[in-house]
């Protein structure tokens, strides 16, 4: 039996959205048959507990989930998977989160996906909502049938203040400042690999090779 491998992906907010094919973390989870725990917008994970519900409230407002909330949620989930391979997507994003993760496991591979700032800002600023129902649309991957109009009621959609380009840019700058020491930490341990790009089919061969050195895949690279 192989020892449990604990790789993780580092991307800024918006890094998992808007891919022309499945994002790399989804492809990894399918190729290796392991669970993927997302520290960003994984609604099914947030539904598991009261802590998860608190985390979802921050996300619904377009805010980053505070360290203590996301850390409690993720650590609790990972402790139930102590004997498994797993992939973390977007966690840890701060040094406090990384230190908490150190207390329960050793991370043996970190992939940092560098996406241009303007690409991330564009992805994150294309979210619109229907205020009275809470329905959420994204102009790239879940657009309304008629631009600016709710599919069900025909009422106008609005863009929240936190989703406007200026607010998104500020959020990305905060992420960059918080993530820099995390990247340096994993770089100093020799487990960090940095990739750049926005298209899955170009990034995937490199990701597949990195992971294959840690775990034997259950599906071939060509399947993706």
Coordinates of N, CA and C in Angstrom, one line a residue:
X1 N 0.9 -1.2 0.0 CA 0.0 0.0 0.0 C 0.9 1.2 0.0
X2 N 0.5 2.2 -0.8 CA 1.3 3.5 -0.9 C 0.9 4.3 0.4
X3 N 1.9 5.1 0.9 CA 1.6 6.0 1.9 C 0.6 7.1 1.4
X4 N -0.2 7.6 2.3 CA -1.2 8.6 1.9 C -0.4 9.9 1.4
X5 N -0.8 10.4 0.2 CA -0.2 11.6 -0.4 C -1.1 12.7 -0.1
X6 N -0.5 13.9 0.2 CA -1.3 15.1 0.6 C -0.9 16.3 -0.2
X7 N -1.2 16.3 -1.5 CA -0.8 17.4 -2.4 C -1.9 18.6 -2.2
X8 N -1.5 19.7 -2.6 CA -2.4 20.9 -2.6 C -2.2 21.8 -3.7
X9 N -3.2 22.6 -4.0 CA -3.1 23.6 -5.1 C -3.2 25.0 -4.5
X10 N -2.4 25.9 -4.9 CA -2.4 27.3 -4.5 C -2.9 28.1 -5.7
X11 N -4.0 28.7 -5.6 CA -4.5 29.7 -6.6 C -5.2 30.8 -5.9
X12 N -5.1 32.0 -6.5 CA -5.8 33.2 -6.0 C -7.3 33.0 -6.1
X13 N -8.2 33.8 -5.4 CA -9.6 33.8 -5.6 C -9.9 33.9 -7.1
X14 N -10.8 33.1 -7.7 CA -11.1 33.1 -9.1 C -10.3 32.2 -9.9
X15 N -9.2 31.6 -9.3 CA -8.3 30.7 -10.0 C -9.0 29.4 -10.5
X16 N -10.1 29.0 -9.8 CA -10.7 27.8 -10.2 C -11.9 28.0 -11.1
X17 N -12.2 29.2 -11.5 CA -13.4 29.6 -12.3 C -13.0 29.9 -13.7
X18 N -14.0 29.6 -14.6 CA -13.8 30.1 -16.0 C -12.9 29.4 -16.9
X19 N -12.5 28.1 -16.5 CA -11.6 27.4 -17.3 C -12.4 26.9 -18.6
X20 N -11.7 26.8 -19.8 CA -12.3 26.3 -21.0 C -12.6 24.8 -20.9
X21 N -12.0 24.1 -20.0 CA -12.3 22.7 -19.6 C -12.3 22.6 -18.1
X22 N -12.4 21.4 -17.6 CA -12.4 21.3 -16.1 C -11.1 21.8 -15.6
X23 N -11.2 22.5 -14.4 CA -10.0 23.1 -13.8 C -9.0 21.9 -13.4
X24 N -7.7 22.2 -13.3 CA -6.7 21.1 -13.0 C -7.0 20.3 -11.8
X25 N -7.6 21.0 -10.7 CA -7.8 20.2 -9.5 C -8.9 19.2 -9.7
X26 N -9.9 19.5 -10.5 CA -11.0 18.5 -10.8 C -10.4 17.4 -11.6
X27 N -9.5 17.6 -12.5 CA -8.9 16.6 -13.3 C -8.1 15.7 -12.4
X28 N -7.3 16.3 -11.5 CA -6.5 15.4 -10.6 C -7.4 14.5 -9.8
X29 N -8.5 15.0 -9.2 CA -9.4 14.2 -8.4 C -9.9 13.0 -9.2
X30 N -10.3 13.3 -10.4 CA -10.8 12.2 -11.3 C -9.7 11.2 -11.6
X31 N -8.5 11.6 -12.0 CA -7.4 10.7 -12.4 C -6.9 9.9 -11.3
X32 N -7.0 10.3 -10.1 CA -6.4 9.5 -9.0 C -7.5 9.0 -8.1
X33 N -8.8 9.4 -8.3 CA -9.8 8.8 -7.5 C -9.8 9.2 -6.1
X34 N -9.2 10.3 -5.8 CA -9.1 10.8 -4.4 C -10.0 12.0 -4.1
X35 N -10.4 12.2 -2.9 CA -11.2 13.4 -2.6 C -10.5 14.7 -2.7
X36 N -11.2 15.7 -3.1 CA -10.7 17.1 -3.2 C -11.4 18.0 -2.3
X37 N -10.7 18.5 -1.3 CA -11.3 19.4 -0.3 C -11.0 20.8 -0.6
X38 N -12.0 21.6 -0.9 CA -11.7 23.0 -1.4 C -11.9 24.0 -0.3
X39 N -10.9 24.8 -0.1 CA -11.0 25.9 0.9 C -11.6 27.1 0.4
X40 N -12.1 27.1 -0.8 CA -12.7 28.3 -1.4 C -14.2 28.2 -1.4
X41 N -14.8 27.9 -2.5 CA -16.3 27.9 -2.7 C -16.9 26.5 -2.7
X42 N -16.5 25.6 -1.9 CA -17.1 24.2 -1.9 C -18.3 24.2 -1.1
X43 N -19.5 24.4 -1.7 CA -20.8 24.5 -0.9 C -21.1 23.2 -0.2
X44 N -20.8 22.0 -0.8 CA -21.1 20.8 -0.1 C -20.3 20.6 1.2
X45 N -19.1 21.1 1.2 CA -18.3 21.0 2.4 C -18.8 22.0 3.5
X46 N -19.3 23.2 3.1 CA -19.8 24.1 4.0 C -21.1 23.7 4.6
X47 N -21.8 22.8 3.9 CA -23.1 22.4 4.4 C -23.0 21.4 5.6
X48 N -21.8 20.9 5.9 CA -21.6 19.8 6.8 C -21.7 20.3 8.3
X49 N -21.6 21.5 8.6 CA -21.6 21.9 10.0 C -22.0 23.4 10.1
X50 N -22.1 23.8 11.4 CA -22.4 25.2 11.7 C -21.3 26.1 11.3
X51 N -20.0 25.6 11.5 CA -18.9 26.3 11.1 C -18.9 26.6 9.6
X52 N -19.3 25.5 8.8 CA -19.4 25.6 7.4 C -20.5 26.7 7.0
X53 N -21.6 26.7 7.7 CA -22.6 27.7 7.4 C -22.0 29.1 7.6
X54 N -21.2 29.3 8.7 CA -20.6 30.6 8.9 C -19.7 31.0 7.8
X55 N -18.9 30.0 7.3 CA -18.0 30.3 6.2 C -18.8 30.7 4.9
X56 N -19.9 30.0 4.7 CA -20.7 30.3 3.5 C -21.2 31.8 3.5
X57 N -21.5 32.3 4.7 CA -22.0 33.6 4.9 C -21.0 34.6 4.4
X58 N -19.8 34.4 4.7 CA -18.7 35.3 4.2 C -18.6 35.2 2.7
X59 N -18.6 34.0 2.1 CA -18.5 33.9 0.7 C -19.7 34.5 -0.1
X60 N -20.9 34.4 0.5 CA -22.0 35.0 -0.1 C -21.9 36.5 -0.2
X61 N -21.1 37.1 0.7 CA -20.9 38.5 0.6 C -19.7 38.9 -0.2
X62 N -19.0 37.9 -0.8 CA -17.8 38.2 -1.6 C -16.6 38.4 -0.8
X63 N -16.6 38.0 0.5 CA -15.4 38.2 1.4 C -14.6 36.9 1.5
X64 N -13.3 37.1 1.9 CA -12.5 35.9 2.2 C -12.9 35.4 3.6
X65 N -13.0 34.1 3.7 CA -13.3 33.5 5.0 C -12.2 33.7 6.0
X66 N -12.5 34.2 7.2 CA -11.4 34.4 8.2 C -10.6 33.1 8.5
X67 N -9.4 33.2 8.9 CA -8.5 32.1 9.2 C -9.2 31.1 10.2
X68 N -9.7 31.6 11.3 CA -10.2 30.7 12.3 C -11.4 29.9 11.9
X69 N -12.2 30.5 11.0 CA -13.4 29.7 10.5 C -13.0 28.7 9.5
X70 N -12.2 29.0 8.5 CA -11.9 28.1 7.4 C -10.9 27.0 8.0
X71 N -10.1 27.4 8.9 CA -9.1 26.4 9.5 C -9.9 25.3 10.3
X72 N -10.9 25.7 11.1 CA -11.7 24.8 11.9 C -12.4 23.8 11.0
X73 N -12.9 24.4 9.9 CA -13.7 23.6 9.0 C -12.8 22.6 8.3
X74 N -11.7 23.0 7.7 CA -10.8 22.1 7.0 C -10.1 21.1 7.8
X75 N -9.7 21.5 9.0 CA -9.0 20.5 9.9 C -9.9 19.4 10.3
X76 N -11.2 19.8 10.6 CA -12.2 18.8 11.0 C -12.4 17.8 9.9
X77 N -12.5 18.3 8.7 CA -12.8 17.4 7.6 C -11.6 16.5 7.3
X78 N -10.4 17.1 7.3 CA -9.2 16.3 7.0 C -8.9 15.2 8.1
X79 N -9.2 15.5 9.3 CA -9.0 14.5 10.4 C -9.8 13.2 10.1
X80 N -10.9 13.3 9.4 CA -11.7 12.1 9.0 C -11.1 11.4 7.9
X81 N -10.1 11.9 7.2 CA -9.5 11.3 6.0 C -8.0 11.0 6.3
X82 N -7.6 10.7 7.5 CA -6.2 10.6 7.9 C -5.5 9.5 7.1
X83 N -6.2 8.4 6.7 CA -5.6 7.3 6.0 C -5.7 7.4 4.5
X84 N -6.2 8.5 4.0 CA -6.5 8.6 2.5 C -5.5 9.5 1.9
X85 N -5.4 9.3 0.5 CA -4.8 10.4 -0.3 C -5.9 11.5 -0.4
X86 N -5.4 12.7 -0.4 CA -6.4 13.8 -0.7 C -5.6 15.0 -1.3
X87 N -6.5 15.8 -2.0 CA -6.0 17.1 -2.6 C -6.7 18.3 -2.0
X88 N -5.9 19.2 -1.6 CA -6.5 20.5 -1.1 C -6.5 21.5 -2.2
X89 N -7.6 22.2 -2.4 CA -7.7 23.3 -3.4 C -7.9 24.6 -2.7
X90 N -6.9 25.5 -2.7 CA -7.1 26.8 -2.1 C -6.9 26.9 -0.6
X91 N -6.4 25.8 0.0 CA -6.1 25.9 1.5 C -4.8 25.1 1.7
X92 N -3.9 25.7 2.5 CA -4.0 27.0 3.2 C -3.6 28.2 2.3
X93 N -4.3 29.3 2.6 CA -4.0 30.5 1.9 C -3.3 31.5 2.8
X94 N -3.1 31.2 4.1 CA -2.3 32.1 5.0 C -1.4 31.3 5.8
X95 N -0.4 32.0 6.4 CA 0.6 31.3 7.2 C -0.1 30.6 8.4
X96 N -1.1 31.3 9.0 CA -1.8 30.7 10.2 C -2.5 29.4 9.8
X97 N -3.1 29.3 8.6 CA -3.7 28.1 8.1 C -2.7 27.0 7.8
X98 N -1.5 27.4 7.3 CA -0.5 26.4 7.0 C 0.1 25.8 8.3
X99 N 0.2 26.6 9.3 CA 0.7 26.1 10.6 C -0.3 25.1 11.2
X100 N -1.6 25.4 11.1 CA -2.6 24.5 11.6 C -2.6 23.2 10.8
X101 N -2.4 23.3 9.5 CA -2.3 22.0 8.7 C -1.1 21.2 9.1
X102 N 0.0 21.9 9.4 CA 1.2 21.2 9.9 C 1.0 20.3 11.1
X103 N 0.1 20.7 11.9 CA -0.2 20.0 13.2 C -0.9 18.6 13.0
X104 N -1.5 18.5 11.8 CA -2.2 17.2 11.5 C -1.6 16.3 10.4
X105 N -0.7 16.9 9.6 CA -0.2 16.1 8.5 C 1.0 16.8 7.9
X106 N 1.7 16.0 7.0 CA 2.8 16.5 6.2 C 2.3 16.7 4.8
X107 N 2.4 17.9 4.2 CA 2.1 18.1 2.8 C 3.3 17.8 2.0
X108 N 3.1 16.9 1.0 CA 4.3 16.5 0.2 C 4.4 17.0 -1.2
X109 N 3.4 17.8 -1.6 CA 3.5 18.4 -2.9 C 2.6 19.6 -2.9
X110 N 3.1 20.8 -3.4 CA 2.3 22.0 -3.5 C 2.5 22.5 -4.9
X111 N 1.4 22.7 -5.6 CA 1.4 23.3 -7.0 C 0.8 24.7 -6.9
X112 N 1.5 25.7 -7.2 CA 1.1 27.1 -7.2 C 0.8 27.5 -8.7
X113 N -0.5 27.8 -9.0 CA -0.9 28.1 -10.3 C -1.0 29.6 -10.4
X114 N -0.1 30.2 -11.2 CA 0.0 31.7 -11.4 C -0.9 32.1 -12.6
X115 N -1.9 32.8 -12.4 CA -2.8 33.3 -13.4 C -2.7 34.8 -13.4
X116 N -2.7 35.4 -14.6 CA -2.6 36.9 -14.7 C -3.6 37.6 -13.9
X117 N -3.2 38.7 -13.3 CA -4.1 39.5 -12.4 C -5.4 39.9 -13.1
X118 N -5.2 40.4 -14.4 CA -6.4 40.9 -15.1 C -7.4 39.8 -15.4
X119 N -6.9 38.6 -15.7 CA -7.7 37.4 -15.9 C -8.6 37.1 -14.7
X120 N -7.9 37.1 -13.5 CA -8.6 36.8 -12.3 C -9.7 37.9 -12.0
X121 N -9.3 39.1 -12.2 CA -10.2 40.2 -11.9 C -11.4 40.1 -12.8
X122 N -11.2 39.8 -14.1 CA -12.3 39.6 -15.0 C -13.3 38.5 -14.6
X123 N -12.7 37.4 -14.2 CA -13.5 36.2 -13.8 C -14.4 36.6 -12.6
X124 N -13.8 37.2 -11.6 CA -14.5 37.5 -10.3 C -15.5 38.6 -10.4
X125 N -15.3 39.5 -11.4 CA -16.2 40.7 -11.5 C -17.4 40.4 -12.5
X126 N -17.5 39.2 -12.9 CA -18.6 38.9 -13.8 C -19.8 38.2 -13.1
X127 N -19.9 38.3 -11.8 CA -21.0 37.7 -11.1 C -22.1 38.7 -10.9
X128 N -23.4 38.3 -11.2 CA -24.5 39.1 -11.0 C -25.6 38.3 -10.2
X129 N -26.4 39.0 -9.4 CA -27.4 38.3 -8.6 C -28.8 38.8 -8.8
X130 N -29.8 38.0 -8.5 CA -31.2 38.4 -8.4 C -31.5 38.7 -7.0
X131 N -31.6 39.9 -6.5 CA -31.7 40.2 -5.1 C -32.7 39.5 -4.3
X132 N -34.0 39.4 -4.8 CA -35.1 38.9 -4.0 C -35.0 37.4 -3.8
X133 N -34.4 36.7 -4.8 CA -34.3 35.2 -4.7 C -32.9 34.7 -4.3
X134 N -31.9 35.5 -4.5 CA -30.5 35.1 -4.2 C -29.9 34.3 -5.3
X135 N -30.6 34.2 -6.5 CA -30.0 33.4 -7.6 C -28.8 34.2 -8.1
X136 N -27.7 33.4 -8.4 CA -26.4 33.9 -8.8 C -26.1 33.5 -10.2
X137 N -25.7 34.4 -11.0 CA -25.3 34.2 -12.4 C -23.8 34.6 -12.6
X138 N -23.2 34.0 -13.5 CA -21.8 34.4 -13.9 C -21.8 34.5 -15.5
X139 N -21.4 35.6 -16.0 CA -21.5 35.9 -17.4 C -20.7 35.0 -18.2
X140 N -19.7 34.2 -17.6 CA -18.9 33.3 -18.4 C -19.4 31.9 -18.4
X141 N -19.8 31.3 -17.2 CA -20.1 29.9 -17.2 C -21.5 29.6 -16.7
X142 N -22.3 30.7 -16.3 CA -23.7 30.5 -15.9 C -24.5 31.8 -16.3
X143 N -24.5 32.2 -17.5 CA -25.1 33.5 -17.9 C -26.6 33.4 -17.9
X144 N -27.3 34.5 -17.7 CA -28.7 34.6 -17.8 C -29.1 34.5 -19.3
X145 N -30.3 34.0 -19.6 CA -30.7 33.9 -21.0 C -30.8 35.3 -21.7
X146 N -31.1 36.3 -20.9 CA -31.1 37.7 -21.4 C -30.2 38.5 -20.5
X147 N -29.2 39.1 -21.1 CA -28.2 39.9 -20.3 C -28.9 40.9 -19.4
X148 N -28.6 40.7 -18.1 CA -29.1 41.7 -17.1 C -30.5 41.3 -16.5
X149 N -31.0 40.2 -17.0 CA -32.4 39.9 -16.6 C -32.5 38.5 -15.9
X150 N -33.2 38.3 -14.8 CA -33.4 37.1 -14.2 C -34.2 36.1 -15.0
X151 N -33.7 34.9 -15.2 CA -34.4 33.9 -16.0 C -35.8 33.6 -15.6
X152 N -36.1 33.6 -14.3 CA -37.4 33.1 -13.7 C -38.4 34.3 -13.7
X153 N -38.0 35.4 -13.2 CA -39.0 36.5 -12.9 C -38.9 37.6 -14.0
X154 N -37.9 37.7 -14.7 CA -37.7 38.8 -15.7 C -37.3 40.1 -15.1
X155 N -37.0 40.0 -13.8 CA -36.6 41.3 -13.1 C -35.1 41.5 -13.3
X156 N -34.7 42.8 -13.1 CA -33.3 43.1 -13.3 C -32.3 42.4 -12.3
X157 N -31.1 42.1 -12.8 CA -30.1 41.6 -12.0 C -29.2 42.8 -11.5
X158 N -28.5 42.6 -10.4 CA -27.6 43.6 -9.9 C -26.3 43.0 -9.6
X159 N -25.3 43.9 -9.5 CA -23.9 43.4 -9.2 C -23.6 44.0 -7.8
X160 N -23.2 43.1 -6.9 CA -22.9 43.5 -5.5 C -21.6 44.4 -5.5
X161 N -21.5 45.3 -4.5 CA -20.4 46.1 -4.4 C -19.1 45.3 -4.4
X162 N -19.1 44.2 -3.7 CA -17.9 43.4 -3.6 C -17.5 42.7 -4.8
X163 N -18.4 42.6 -5.8 CA -18.1 42.0 -7.1 C -17.7 43.0 -8.2
X164 N -17.7 44.3 -7.9 CA -17.3 45.3 -8.8 C -15.8 45.3 -9.0
X165 N -15.3 45.6 -10.2 CA -13.8 45.5 -10.5 C -12.9 46.1 -9.5
X166 N -13.3 47.3 -8.9 CA -12.4 47.9 -7.9 C -12.3 47.1 -6.7
X167 N -13.4 46.5 -6.2 CA -13.4 45.7 -5.0 C -12.7 44.4 -5.2
X168 N -12.9 43.8 -6.4 CA -12.2 42.6 -6.7 C -10.7 42.8 -6.7
X169 N -10.2 43.9 -7.3 CA -8.8 44.2 -7.3 C -8.2 44.3 -5.9
X170 N -9.0 44.9 -5.0 CA -8.5 45.0 -3.6 C -8.4 43.6 -3.0
X171 N -9.4 42.8 -3.2 CA -9.4 41.4 -2.7 C -8.2 40.6 -3.1
X172 N -7.9 40.8 -4.4 CA -6.8 40.0 -5.0 C -5.5 40.5 -4.4
X173 N -5.4 41.8 -4.1 CA -4.1 42.3 -3.5 C -4.0 41.8 -2.1
X174 N -5.1 41.7 -1.3 CA -5.1 41.2 0.0 C -4.6 39.7 0.0
X175 N -5.1 39.0 -1.0 CA -4.8 37.6 -1.1 C -3.3 37.4 -1.4
X176 N -2.7 38.3 -2.3 CA -1.3 38.2 -2.7 C -0.5 38.4 -1.4
X177 N -0.8 39.4 -0.6 CA 0.0 39.7 0.6 C -0.1 38.6 1.6
X178 N -1.2 37.9 1.7 CA -1.4 36.8 2.7 C -0.7 35.6 2.2
X179 N -0.7 35.3 0.9 CA -0.2 34.1 0.4 C 1.3 34.0 0.2
X180 N 1.9 35.2 0.1 CA 3.4 35.2 -0.1 C 4.2 34.4 0.9
X181 N 3.9 34.6 2.2 CA 4.7 33.8 3.2 C 4.4 32.3 3.1
X182 N 3.2 31.9 2.6 CA 2.9 30.5 2.5 C 3.7 29.9 1.3
X183 N 3.8 30.6 0.2 CA 4.5 30.2 -0.9 C 6.0 30.0 -0.5
X184 N 6.5 31.0 0.2 CA 7.9 30.9 0.7 C 8.2 29.8 1.6
X185 N 7.2 29.5 2.5 CA 7.3 28.3 3.4 C 7.5 27.0 2.6
X186 N 6.6 26.8 1.7 CA 6.6 25.5 0.9 C 7.8 25.5 0.0
X187 N 8.2 26.6 -0.5 CA 9.4 26.7 -1.3 C 10.7 26.3 -0.5
X188 N 10.7 26.7 0.7 CA 11.9 26.4 1.6 C 11.9 24.9 1.9
X189 N 10.8 24.3 1.9 CA 10.7 22.8 2.2 C 11.0 22.0 0.9
X190 N 11.1 22.6 -0.2 CA 11.3 21.9 -1.4 C 10.2 21.1 -2.0
X191 N 8.9 21.5 -1.6 CA 7.7 20.8 -2.1 C 6.9 21.7 -3.1
X192 N 7.4 22.9 -3.3 CA 6.6 23.8 -4.2 C 7.0 23.7 -5.6
X193 N 6.0 23.6 -6.5 CA 6.1 23.7 -8.0 C 5.2 24.8 -8.5
X194 N 5.7 25.7 -9.3 CA 5.0 26.8 -9.8 C 4.7 26.7 -11.3
X195 N 3.4 26.8 -11.7 CA 3.0 26.8 -13.1 C 2.3 28.0 -13.4
X196 N 2.3 28.4 -14.7 CA 1.6 29.6 -15.2 C 0.7 29.2 -16.3
X197 N -0.5 29.9 -16.4 CA -1.3 29.6 -17.6 C -2.8 29.8 -17.2
X198 N -3.6 29.7 -18.2 CA -5.1 29.8 -18.0 C -5.9 28.7 -18.7
X199 N -5.2 27.8 -19.4 CA -5.9 26.8 -20.2 C -5.5 25.4 -19.6
X200 N -6.5 24.6 -19.3 CA -6.3 23.3 -18.6 C -5.5 22.4 -19.5
X201 N -5.8 22.4 -20.8 CA -5.1 21.4 -21.7 C -3.6 21.7 -21.9
X202 N -3.2 22.9 -21.6 CA -1.7 23.2 -21.6 C -1.0 22.9 -20.3
X203 N -1.8 23.1 -19.2 CA -1.2 22.9 -17.8 C -1.2 21.5 -17.4
X204 N -2.3 20.8 -17.8 CA -2.5 19.4 -17.3 C -1.4 18.4 -17.5
X205 N -0.6 18.4 -18.6 CA 0.5 17.4 -18.7 C 1.5 17.6 -17.6
X206 N 1.8 18.8 -17.2 CA 2.8 19.1 -16.2 C 2.2 18.7 -14.8
X207 N 1.0 19.0 -14.6 CA 0.3 18.6 -13.3 C 0.3 17.1 -13.2
X208 N -0.1 16.4 -14.3 CA -0.2 14.9 -14.3 C 1.2 14.3 -13.9
X209 N 2.2 14.8 -14.5 CA 3.6 14.3 -14.3 C 4.0 14.5 -12.8
X210 N 3.7 15.7 -12.2 CA 4.1 15.9 -10.8 C 3.3 14.9 -9.9
X211 N 2.0 14.8 -10.1 CA 1.3 13.9 -9.3 C 1.6 12.4 -9.5
X212 N 2.0 12.0 -10.7 CA 2.3 10.6 -10.9 C 3.5 10.2 -10.2
X213 N 4.4 11.1 -9.9 CA 5.6 10.8 -9.1 C 5.3 10.5 -7.6
X214 N 4.1 10.9 -7.2 CA 3.7 10.7 -5.8 C 2.7 9.5 -5.7
X215 N 1.7 9.4 -6.6 CA 0.7 8.4 -6.5 C 0.5 7.8 -7.9
X216 N 0.2 6.5 -8.0 CA -0.1 5.9 -9.3 C -1.5 6.2 -9.7
X217 N -1.7 6.9 -10.9 CA -3.1 7.3 -11.3 C -3.9 6.1 -11.6
X218 N -5.2 6.2 -11.5 CA -6.2 5.2 -11.9 C -6.7 5.4 -13.4
X219 N -6.4 6.6 -13.9 CA -6.7 6.8 -15.3 C -5.5 7.5 -16.0
X220 N -5.4 7.3 -17.3 CA -4.3 7.8 -18.0 C -4.4 9.3 -18.3
X221 N -3.3 9.9 -18.6 CA -3.3 11.4 -18.9 C -4.2 11.7 -20.1
X222 N -4.2 10.8 -21.0 CA -4.9 11.0 -22.3 C -6.4 11.1 -22.0
X223 N -6.9 10.7 -20.9 CA -8.4 10.7 -20.6 C -8.8 12.1 -20.4
X224 N -7.9 13.1 -20.3 CA -8.2 14.4 -20.0 C -7.7 15.4 -21.0

